[in-house]
Short mmCIF file of C-alpha atoms and ligand atoms in Angstrom, two decimals:
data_model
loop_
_atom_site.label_atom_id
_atom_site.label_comp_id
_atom_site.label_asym_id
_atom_site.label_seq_id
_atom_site.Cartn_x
_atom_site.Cartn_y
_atom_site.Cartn_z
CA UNK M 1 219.51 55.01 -44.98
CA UNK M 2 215.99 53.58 -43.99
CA UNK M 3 213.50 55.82 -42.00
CA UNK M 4 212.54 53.89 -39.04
CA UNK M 5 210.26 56.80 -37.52
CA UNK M 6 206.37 56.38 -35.91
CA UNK M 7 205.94 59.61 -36.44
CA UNK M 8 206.62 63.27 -37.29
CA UNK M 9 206.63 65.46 -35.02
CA UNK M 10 209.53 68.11 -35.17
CA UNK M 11 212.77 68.75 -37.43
CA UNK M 12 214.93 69.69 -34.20
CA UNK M 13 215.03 65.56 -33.37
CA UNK M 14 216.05 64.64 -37.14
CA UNK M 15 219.39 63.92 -38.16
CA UNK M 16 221.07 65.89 -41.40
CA UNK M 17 220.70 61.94 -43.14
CA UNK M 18 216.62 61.80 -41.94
CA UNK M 19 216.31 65.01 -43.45
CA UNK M 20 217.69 64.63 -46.56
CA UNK M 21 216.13 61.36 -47.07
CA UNK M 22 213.12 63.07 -46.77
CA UNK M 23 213.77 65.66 -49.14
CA UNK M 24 215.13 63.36 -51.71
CA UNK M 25 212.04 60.99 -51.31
CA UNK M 26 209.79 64.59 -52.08
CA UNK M 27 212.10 64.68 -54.95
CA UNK M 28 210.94 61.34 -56.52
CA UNK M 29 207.28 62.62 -56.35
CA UNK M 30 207.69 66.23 -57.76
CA UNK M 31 206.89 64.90 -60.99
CA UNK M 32 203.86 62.93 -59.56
CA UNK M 33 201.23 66.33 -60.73
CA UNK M 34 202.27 66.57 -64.10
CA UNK M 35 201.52 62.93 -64.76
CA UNK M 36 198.00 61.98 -66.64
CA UNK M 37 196.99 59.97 -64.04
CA UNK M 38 197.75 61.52 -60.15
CA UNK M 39 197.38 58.64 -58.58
CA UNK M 40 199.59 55.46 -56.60
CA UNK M 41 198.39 53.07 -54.49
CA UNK M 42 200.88 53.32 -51.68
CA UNK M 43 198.52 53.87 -49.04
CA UNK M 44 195.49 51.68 -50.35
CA UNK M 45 193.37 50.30 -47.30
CA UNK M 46 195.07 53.61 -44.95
CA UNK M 47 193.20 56.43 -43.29
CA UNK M 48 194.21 59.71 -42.75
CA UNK M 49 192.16 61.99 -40.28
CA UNK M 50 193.22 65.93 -40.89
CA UNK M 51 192.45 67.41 -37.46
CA UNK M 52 193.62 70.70 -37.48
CA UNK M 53 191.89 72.33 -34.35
CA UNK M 54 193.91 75.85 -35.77
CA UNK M 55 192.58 77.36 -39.73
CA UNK M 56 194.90 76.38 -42.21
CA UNK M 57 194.58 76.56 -46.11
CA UNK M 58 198.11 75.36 -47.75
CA UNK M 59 198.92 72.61 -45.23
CA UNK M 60 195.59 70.65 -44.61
CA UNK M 61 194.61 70.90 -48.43
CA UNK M 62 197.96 69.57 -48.93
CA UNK M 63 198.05 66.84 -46.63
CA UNK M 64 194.68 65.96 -48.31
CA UNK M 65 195.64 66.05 -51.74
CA UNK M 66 198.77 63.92 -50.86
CA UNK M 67 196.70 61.49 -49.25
CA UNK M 68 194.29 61.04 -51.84
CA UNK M 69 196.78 60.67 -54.89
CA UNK M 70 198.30 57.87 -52.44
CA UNK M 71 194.52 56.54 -52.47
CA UNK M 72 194.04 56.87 -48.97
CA UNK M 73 190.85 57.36 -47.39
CA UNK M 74 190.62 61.07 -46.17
CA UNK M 75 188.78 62.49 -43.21
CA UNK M 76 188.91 66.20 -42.18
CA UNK M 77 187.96 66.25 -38.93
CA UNK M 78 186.19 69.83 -37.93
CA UNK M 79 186.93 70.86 -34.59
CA UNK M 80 184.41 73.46 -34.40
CA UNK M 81 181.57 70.95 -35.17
CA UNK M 82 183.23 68.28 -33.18
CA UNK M 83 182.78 66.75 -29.97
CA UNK M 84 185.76 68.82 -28.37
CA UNK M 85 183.22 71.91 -27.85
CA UNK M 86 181.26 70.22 -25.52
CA UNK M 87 184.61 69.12 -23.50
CA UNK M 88 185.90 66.04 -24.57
CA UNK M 89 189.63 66.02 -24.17
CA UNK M 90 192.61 65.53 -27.05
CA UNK M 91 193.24 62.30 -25.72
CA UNK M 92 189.98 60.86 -26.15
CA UNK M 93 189.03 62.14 -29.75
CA UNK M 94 192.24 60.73 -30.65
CA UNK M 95 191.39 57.33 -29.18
CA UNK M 96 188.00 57.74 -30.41
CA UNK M 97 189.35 58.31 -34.16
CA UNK M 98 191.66 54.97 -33.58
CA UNK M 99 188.88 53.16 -32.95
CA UNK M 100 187.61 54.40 -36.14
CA UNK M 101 190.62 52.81 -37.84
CA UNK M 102 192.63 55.78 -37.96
CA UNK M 103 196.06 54.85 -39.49
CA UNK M 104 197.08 58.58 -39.55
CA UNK M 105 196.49 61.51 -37.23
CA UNK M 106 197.34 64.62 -39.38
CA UNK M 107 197.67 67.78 -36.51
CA UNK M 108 197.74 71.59 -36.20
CA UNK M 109 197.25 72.62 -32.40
CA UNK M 110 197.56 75.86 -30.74
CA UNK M 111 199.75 73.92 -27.85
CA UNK M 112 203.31 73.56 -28.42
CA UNK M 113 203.98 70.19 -27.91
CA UNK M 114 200.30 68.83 -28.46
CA UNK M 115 201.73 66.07 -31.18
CA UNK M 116 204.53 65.03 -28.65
CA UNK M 117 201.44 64.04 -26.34
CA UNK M 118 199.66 62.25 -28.96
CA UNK M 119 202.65 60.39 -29.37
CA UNK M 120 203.27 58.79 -25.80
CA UNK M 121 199.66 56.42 -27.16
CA UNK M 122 198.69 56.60 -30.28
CA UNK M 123 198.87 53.57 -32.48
CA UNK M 124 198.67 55.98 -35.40
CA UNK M 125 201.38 57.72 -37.23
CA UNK M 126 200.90 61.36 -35.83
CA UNK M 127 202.08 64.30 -38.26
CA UNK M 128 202.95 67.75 -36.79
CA UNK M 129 200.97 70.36 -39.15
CA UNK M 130 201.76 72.93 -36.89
CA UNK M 131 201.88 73.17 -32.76
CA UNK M 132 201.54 76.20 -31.63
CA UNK M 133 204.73 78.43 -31.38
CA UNK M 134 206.93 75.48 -31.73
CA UNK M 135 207.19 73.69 -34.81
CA UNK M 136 205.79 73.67 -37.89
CA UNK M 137 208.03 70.61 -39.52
CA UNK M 138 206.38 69.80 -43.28
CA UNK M 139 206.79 73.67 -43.46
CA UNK M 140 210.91 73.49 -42.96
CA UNK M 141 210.92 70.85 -44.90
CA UNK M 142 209.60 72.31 -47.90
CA UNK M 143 211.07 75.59 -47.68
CA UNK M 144 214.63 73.74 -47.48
CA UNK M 145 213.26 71.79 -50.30
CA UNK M 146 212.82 74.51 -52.67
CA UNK M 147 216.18 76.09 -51.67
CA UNK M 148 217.95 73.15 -52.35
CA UNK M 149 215.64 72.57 -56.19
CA UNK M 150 216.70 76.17 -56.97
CA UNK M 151 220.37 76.77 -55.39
CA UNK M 152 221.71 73.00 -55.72
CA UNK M 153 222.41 72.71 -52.12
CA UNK M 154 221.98 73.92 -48.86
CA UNK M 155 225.68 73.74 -47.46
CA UNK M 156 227.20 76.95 -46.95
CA UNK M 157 224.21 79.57 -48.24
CA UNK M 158 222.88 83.03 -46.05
CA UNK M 159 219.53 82.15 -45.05
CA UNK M 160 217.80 85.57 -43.39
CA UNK M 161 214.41 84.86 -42.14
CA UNK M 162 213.24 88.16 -41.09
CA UNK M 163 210.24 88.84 -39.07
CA UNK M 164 208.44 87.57 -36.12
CA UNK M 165 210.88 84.97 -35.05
CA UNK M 166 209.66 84.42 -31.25
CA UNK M 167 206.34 83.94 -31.92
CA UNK M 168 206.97 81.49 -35.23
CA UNK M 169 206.79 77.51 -35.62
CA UNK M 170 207.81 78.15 -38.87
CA UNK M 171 211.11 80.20 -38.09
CA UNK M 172 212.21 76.90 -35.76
CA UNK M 173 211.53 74.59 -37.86
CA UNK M 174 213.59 76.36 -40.97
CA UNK M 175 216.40 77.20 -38.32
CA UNK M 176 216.66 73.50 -37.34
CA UNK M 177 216.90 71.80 -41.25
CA UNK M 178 218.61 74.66 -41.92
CA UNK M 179 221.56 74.28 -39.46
CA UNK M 180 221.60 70.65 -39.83
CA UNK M 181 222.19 70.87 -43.46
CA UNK M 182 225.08 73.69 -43.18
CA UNK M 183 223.53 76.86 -43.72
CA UNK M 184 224.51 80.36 -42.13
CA UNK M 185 221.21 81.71 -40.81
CA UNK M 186 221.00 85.30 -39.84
CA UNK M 187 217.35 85.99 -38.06
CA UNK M 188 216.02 89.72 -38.55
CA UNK M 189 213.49 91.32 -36.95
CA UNK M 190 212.34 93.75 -33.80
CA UNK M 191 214.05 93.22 -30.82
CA UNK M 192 210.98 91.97 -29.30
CA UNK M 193 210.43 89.58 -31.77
CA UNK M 194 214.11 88.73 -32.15
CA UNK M 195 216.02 87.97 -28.79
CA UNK M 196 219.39 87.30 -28.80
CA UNK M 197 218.55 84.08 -26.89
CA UNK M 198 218.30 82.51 -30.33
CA UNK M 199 221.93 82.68 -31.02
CA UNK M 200 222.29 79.70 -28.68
CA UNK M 201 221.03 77.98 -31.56
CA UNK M 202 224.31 79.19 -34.11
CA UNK M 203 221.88 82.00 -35.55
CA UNK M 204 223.08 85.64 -36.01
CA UNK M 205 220.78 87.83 -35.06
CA UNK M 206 220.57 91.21 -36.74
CA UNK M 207 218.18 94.31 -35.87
CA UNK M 208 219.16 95.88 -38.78
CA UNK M 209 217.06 94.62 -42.10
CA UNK M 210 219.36 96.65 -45.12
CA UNK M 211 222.27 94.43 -42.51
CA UNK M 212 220.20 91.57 -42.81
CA UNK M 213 219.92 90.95 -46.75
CA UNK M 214 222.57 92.65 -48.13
CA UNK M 215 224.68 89.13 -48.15
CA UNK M 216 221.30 86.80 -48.02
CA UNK M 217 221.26 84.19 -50.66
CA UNK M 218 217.93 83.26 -49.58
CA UNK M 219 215.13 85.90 -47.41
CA UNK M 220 212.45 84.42 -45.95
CA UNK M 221 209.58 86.34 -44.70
CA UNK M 222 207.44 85.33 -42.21
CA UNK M 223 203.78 87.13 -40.70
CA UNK M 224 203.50 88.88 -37.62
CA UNK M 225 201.34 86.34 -35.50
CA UNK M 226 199.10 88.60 -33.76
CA UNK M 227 197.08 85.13 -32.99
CA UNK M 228 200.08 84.24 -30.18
CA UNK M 229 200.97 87.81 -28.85
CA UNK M 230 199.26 88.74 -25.59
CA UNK M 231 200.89 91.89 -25.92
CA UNK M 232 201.60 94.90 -28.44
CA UNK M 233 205.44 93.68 -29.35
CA UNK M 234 206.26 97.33 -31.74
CA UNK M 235 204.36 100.42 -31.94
CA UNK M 236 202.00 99.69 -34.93
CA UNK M 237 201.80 97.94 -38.26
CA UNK M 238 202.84 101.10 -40.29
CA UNK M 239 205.89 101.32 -38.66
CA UNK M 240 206.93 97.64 -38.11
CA UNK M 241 206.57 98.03 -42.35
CA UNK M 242 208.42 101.00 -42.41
CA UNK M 243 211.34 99.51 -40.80
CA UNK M 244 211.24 95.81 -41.66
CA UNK M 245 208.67 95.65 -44.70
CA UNK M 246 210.66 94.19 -48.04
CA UNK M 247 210.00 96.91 -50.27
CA UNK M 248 211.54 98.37 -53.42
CA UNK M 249 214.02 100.12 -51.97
CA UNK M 250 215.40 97.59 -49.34
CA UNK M 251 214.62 95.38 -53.16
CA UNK M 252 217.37 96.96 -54.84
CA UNK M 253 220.37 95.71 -52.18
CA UNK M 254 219.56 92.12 -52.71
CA UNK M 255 221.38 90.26 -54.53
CA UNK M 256 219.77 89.52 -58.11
CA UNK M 257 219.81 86.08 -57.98
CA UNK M 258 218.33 85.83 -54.03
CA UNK M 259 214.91 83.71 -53.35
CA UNK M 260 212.18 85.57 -51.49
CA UNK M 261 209.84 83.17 -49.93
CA UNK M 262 207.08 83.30 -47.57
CA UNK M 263 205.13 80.43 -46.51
CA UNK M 264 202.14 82.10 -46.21
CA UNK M 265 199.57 83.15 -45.61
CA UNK M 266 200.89 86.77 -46.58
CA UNK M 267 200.07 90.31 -45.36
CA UNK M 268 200.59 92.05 -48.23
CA UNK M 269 201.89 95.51 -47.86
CA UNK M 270 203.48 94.66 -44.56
CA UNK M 271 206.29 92.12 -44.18
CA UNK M 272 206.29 92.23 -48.12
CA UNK M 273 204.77 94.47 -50.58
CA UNK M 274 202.61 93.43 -53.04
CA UNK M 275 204.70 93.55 -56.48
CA UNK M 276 207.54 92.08 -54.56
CA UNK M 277 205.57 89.18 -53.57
CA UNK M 278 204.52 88.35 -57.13
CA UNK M 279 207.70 89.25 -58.89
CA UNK M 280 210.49 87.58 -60.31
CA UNK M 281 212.65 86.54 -57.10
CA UNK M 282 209.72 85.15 -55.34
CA UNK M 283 209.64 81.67 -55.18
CA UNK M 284 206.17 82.01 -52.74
CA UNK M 285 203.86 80.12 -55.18
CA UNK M 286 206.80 77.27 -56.24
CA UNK M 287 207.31 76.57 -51.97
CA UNK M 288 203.17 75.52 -52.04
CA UNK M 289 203.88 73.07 -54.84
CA UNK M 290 206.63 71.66 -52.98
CA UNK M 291 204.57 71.06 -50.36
CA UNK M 292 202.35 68.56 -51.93
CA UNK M 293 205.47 66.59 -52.88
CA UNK M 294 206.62 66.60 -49.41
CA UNK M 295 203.77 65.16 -48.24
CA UNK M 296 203.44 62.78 -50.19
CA UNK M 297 207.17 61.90 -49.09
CA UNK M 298 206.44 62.04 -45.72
CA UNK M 299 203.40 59.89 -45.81
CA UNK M 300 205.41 57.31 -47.64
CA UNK M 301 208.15 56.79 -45.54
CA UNK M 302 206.07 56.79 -42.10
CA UNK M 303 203.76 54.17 -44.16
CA UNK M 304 207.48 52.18 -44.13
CA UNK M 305 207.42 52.54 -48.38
CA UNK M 306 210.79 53.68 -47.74
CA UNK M 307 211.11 54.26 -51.65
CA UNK M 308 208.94 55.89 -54.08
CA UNK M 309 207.74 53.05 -56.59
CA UNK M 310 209.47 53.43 -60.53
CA UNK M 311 207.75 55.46 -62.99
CA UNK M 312 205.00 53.63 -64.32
CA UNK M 313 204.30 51.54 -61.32
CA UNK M 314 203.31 54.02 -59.10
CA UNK M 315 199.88 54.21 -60.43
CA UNK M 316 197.86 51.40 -61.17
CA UNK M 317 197.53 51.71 -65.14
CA UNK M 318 199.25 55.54 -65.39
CA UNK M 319 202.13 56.22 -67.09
CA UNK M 320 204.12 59.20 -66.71
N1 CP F 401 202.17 77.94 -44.32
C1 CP F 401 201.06 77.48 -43.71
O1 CP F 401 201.14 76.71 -42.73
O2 CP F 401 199.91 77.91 -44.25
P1 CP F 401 198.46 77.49 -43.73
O3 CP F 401 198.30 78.06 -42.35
O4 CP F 401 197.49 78.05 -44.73
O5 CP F 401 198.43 75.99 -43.68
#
């Protein structure tokens, strides 16, 4: 299939065919960082303006990267030095950065839905990197990624995310590929953080964490996102690890061959503890590198190079 997409701006809109084609275009460029040379000329001439108005360490340095080793010229726009502070809107900067021959707005908001409203004008491809409690879609997409790399497929696995599921782009945008390509995803968490509305989606949900990932395949952690509660949603950090912190005990009933992943950043000693986050089953460090090959796959197709040029023509002179 061809992707015939403007932009990116959420998983739940993609079909199971858009998503794989995106995951097997990441698949073409996994190999792209262990070449001599890092570098194709895809998106020669292009500009691609990071504007993450949220903090952000894996996502915006890996949009970057991506861009650059697709030889696009990079801006990260800084919203805290930017015109925004003294009260010019969204809308405008993004006009403003158009006029600046934008070809790609790269965004993480703190509104759900602030990409979606990009998108009714921009002439630019617009990227979700995050809207608020929404979506988070390059982050799905590489977390299905590196299920599918390490399990084969997707179809038919137990995929637990446990944590703070109301408050998490990330959780909706995993739940989305997830269901779309077949999986049985059981959410886990407080009841605050884990309302039963979310089985309207086809998710179990489970209070119970030994419940939870006993059967998991796959156990994804997520933070607490104190950033988007107005309220206290459990008692206090000590306990929230007490009764939903991975540790070595709740370890021991996974099955051996389960991933743990986390797409960071990661509070160690609370959803996960430390050892557990470094050891054998985690796959924490592999989802990051995945990243970079997603988007650079993601970037490609919205660019309309619907395939990933052979080995050896990618880069201008490298060989692989
Ligand atoms: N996973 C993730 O979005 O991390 P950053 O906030 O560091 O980009």
């Amino acid at each position: 299939m061809n992707w015939n997409r403007q932009h990116l701006l959420d998983l739940q809109s993609l079909s199971a065919a858009e998503i794989t084609l995106l995951l097997d275009t990441a698949r073409d460029f996994r190999s792209f960082g262990e070449r001599d040379v890092k570098k194709a000329s895809t998106l020669r001439g292009k500009t691609v303006i990071n504007l993450f108005v949220e903090p952000s360490t894996r996502t915006r340095i890996s949009f970057e990267l991506a861009a650059v080793r697709l030889s696009a010229d990079v801006i990260n726009f800084t919203a805290e030095a930017s015109s925004l502070k003294k009260g010019e809107t969204l809308r405008d900067t993004v006009r403003n950065l158009e006029a600046l021959g934008a070809d790609f707005i790269v965004m993480r908001h703190g509104a759900s839905g602030a990409p979606h409203f990009l998108a009714r004008f921009a002439r630019a491809h617009v990227v979700n990197a995050g809207d608020g409690a929404h979506e988070h879609p390059t982050q799905g997409l590489l977390d299905v990624f590196t299920i599918r790399e390490r399990k084969g497929t997707v179809r038919g696995l137990k995929v637990t995310i446990l944590g703070d599921i109301l408050y998490s782009r990330v959780a909706r945008s995993n739940i989305w590929a997830l269901l779309k390509l077949g999986a049985d995803v059981t959410l886990c968490g407080p009841p605050t953080l884990v309302p039963r509305v979310f089985e309207k989606l086809g998710c179990r949900v489970v209070w119970n964490i030994e419940e939870a990932i006993r059967d998991a395949d796959v156990v994804n952690l997520l933070r607490i996102q104190h950033e988007r509660q107005r309220k206290s949603m459990f008692p206090s950090i000590g306990e929230y690890a007490s009764l939903f912190g991975l540790n070595q005990a709740r370890l021991r009933l996974l099955k051996p061959d389960a991933l743990i992943m986390h797409p960071g950043p990661i509070n160690r000693g609370v959803e996960i503890e430390s050892g557990i986050a470094d050891g054998p089953q985690s796959v924490i460090l592999e989802q990051v590198s995945n990243g970079l090959a997603v988007r650079m796959a993601v970037l490609c197709l919205l660019a309309g190079a619907g395939s990933v040029p052979a080995v050896g023509t990618v880069a201008d002179g490298a060989t692989a």
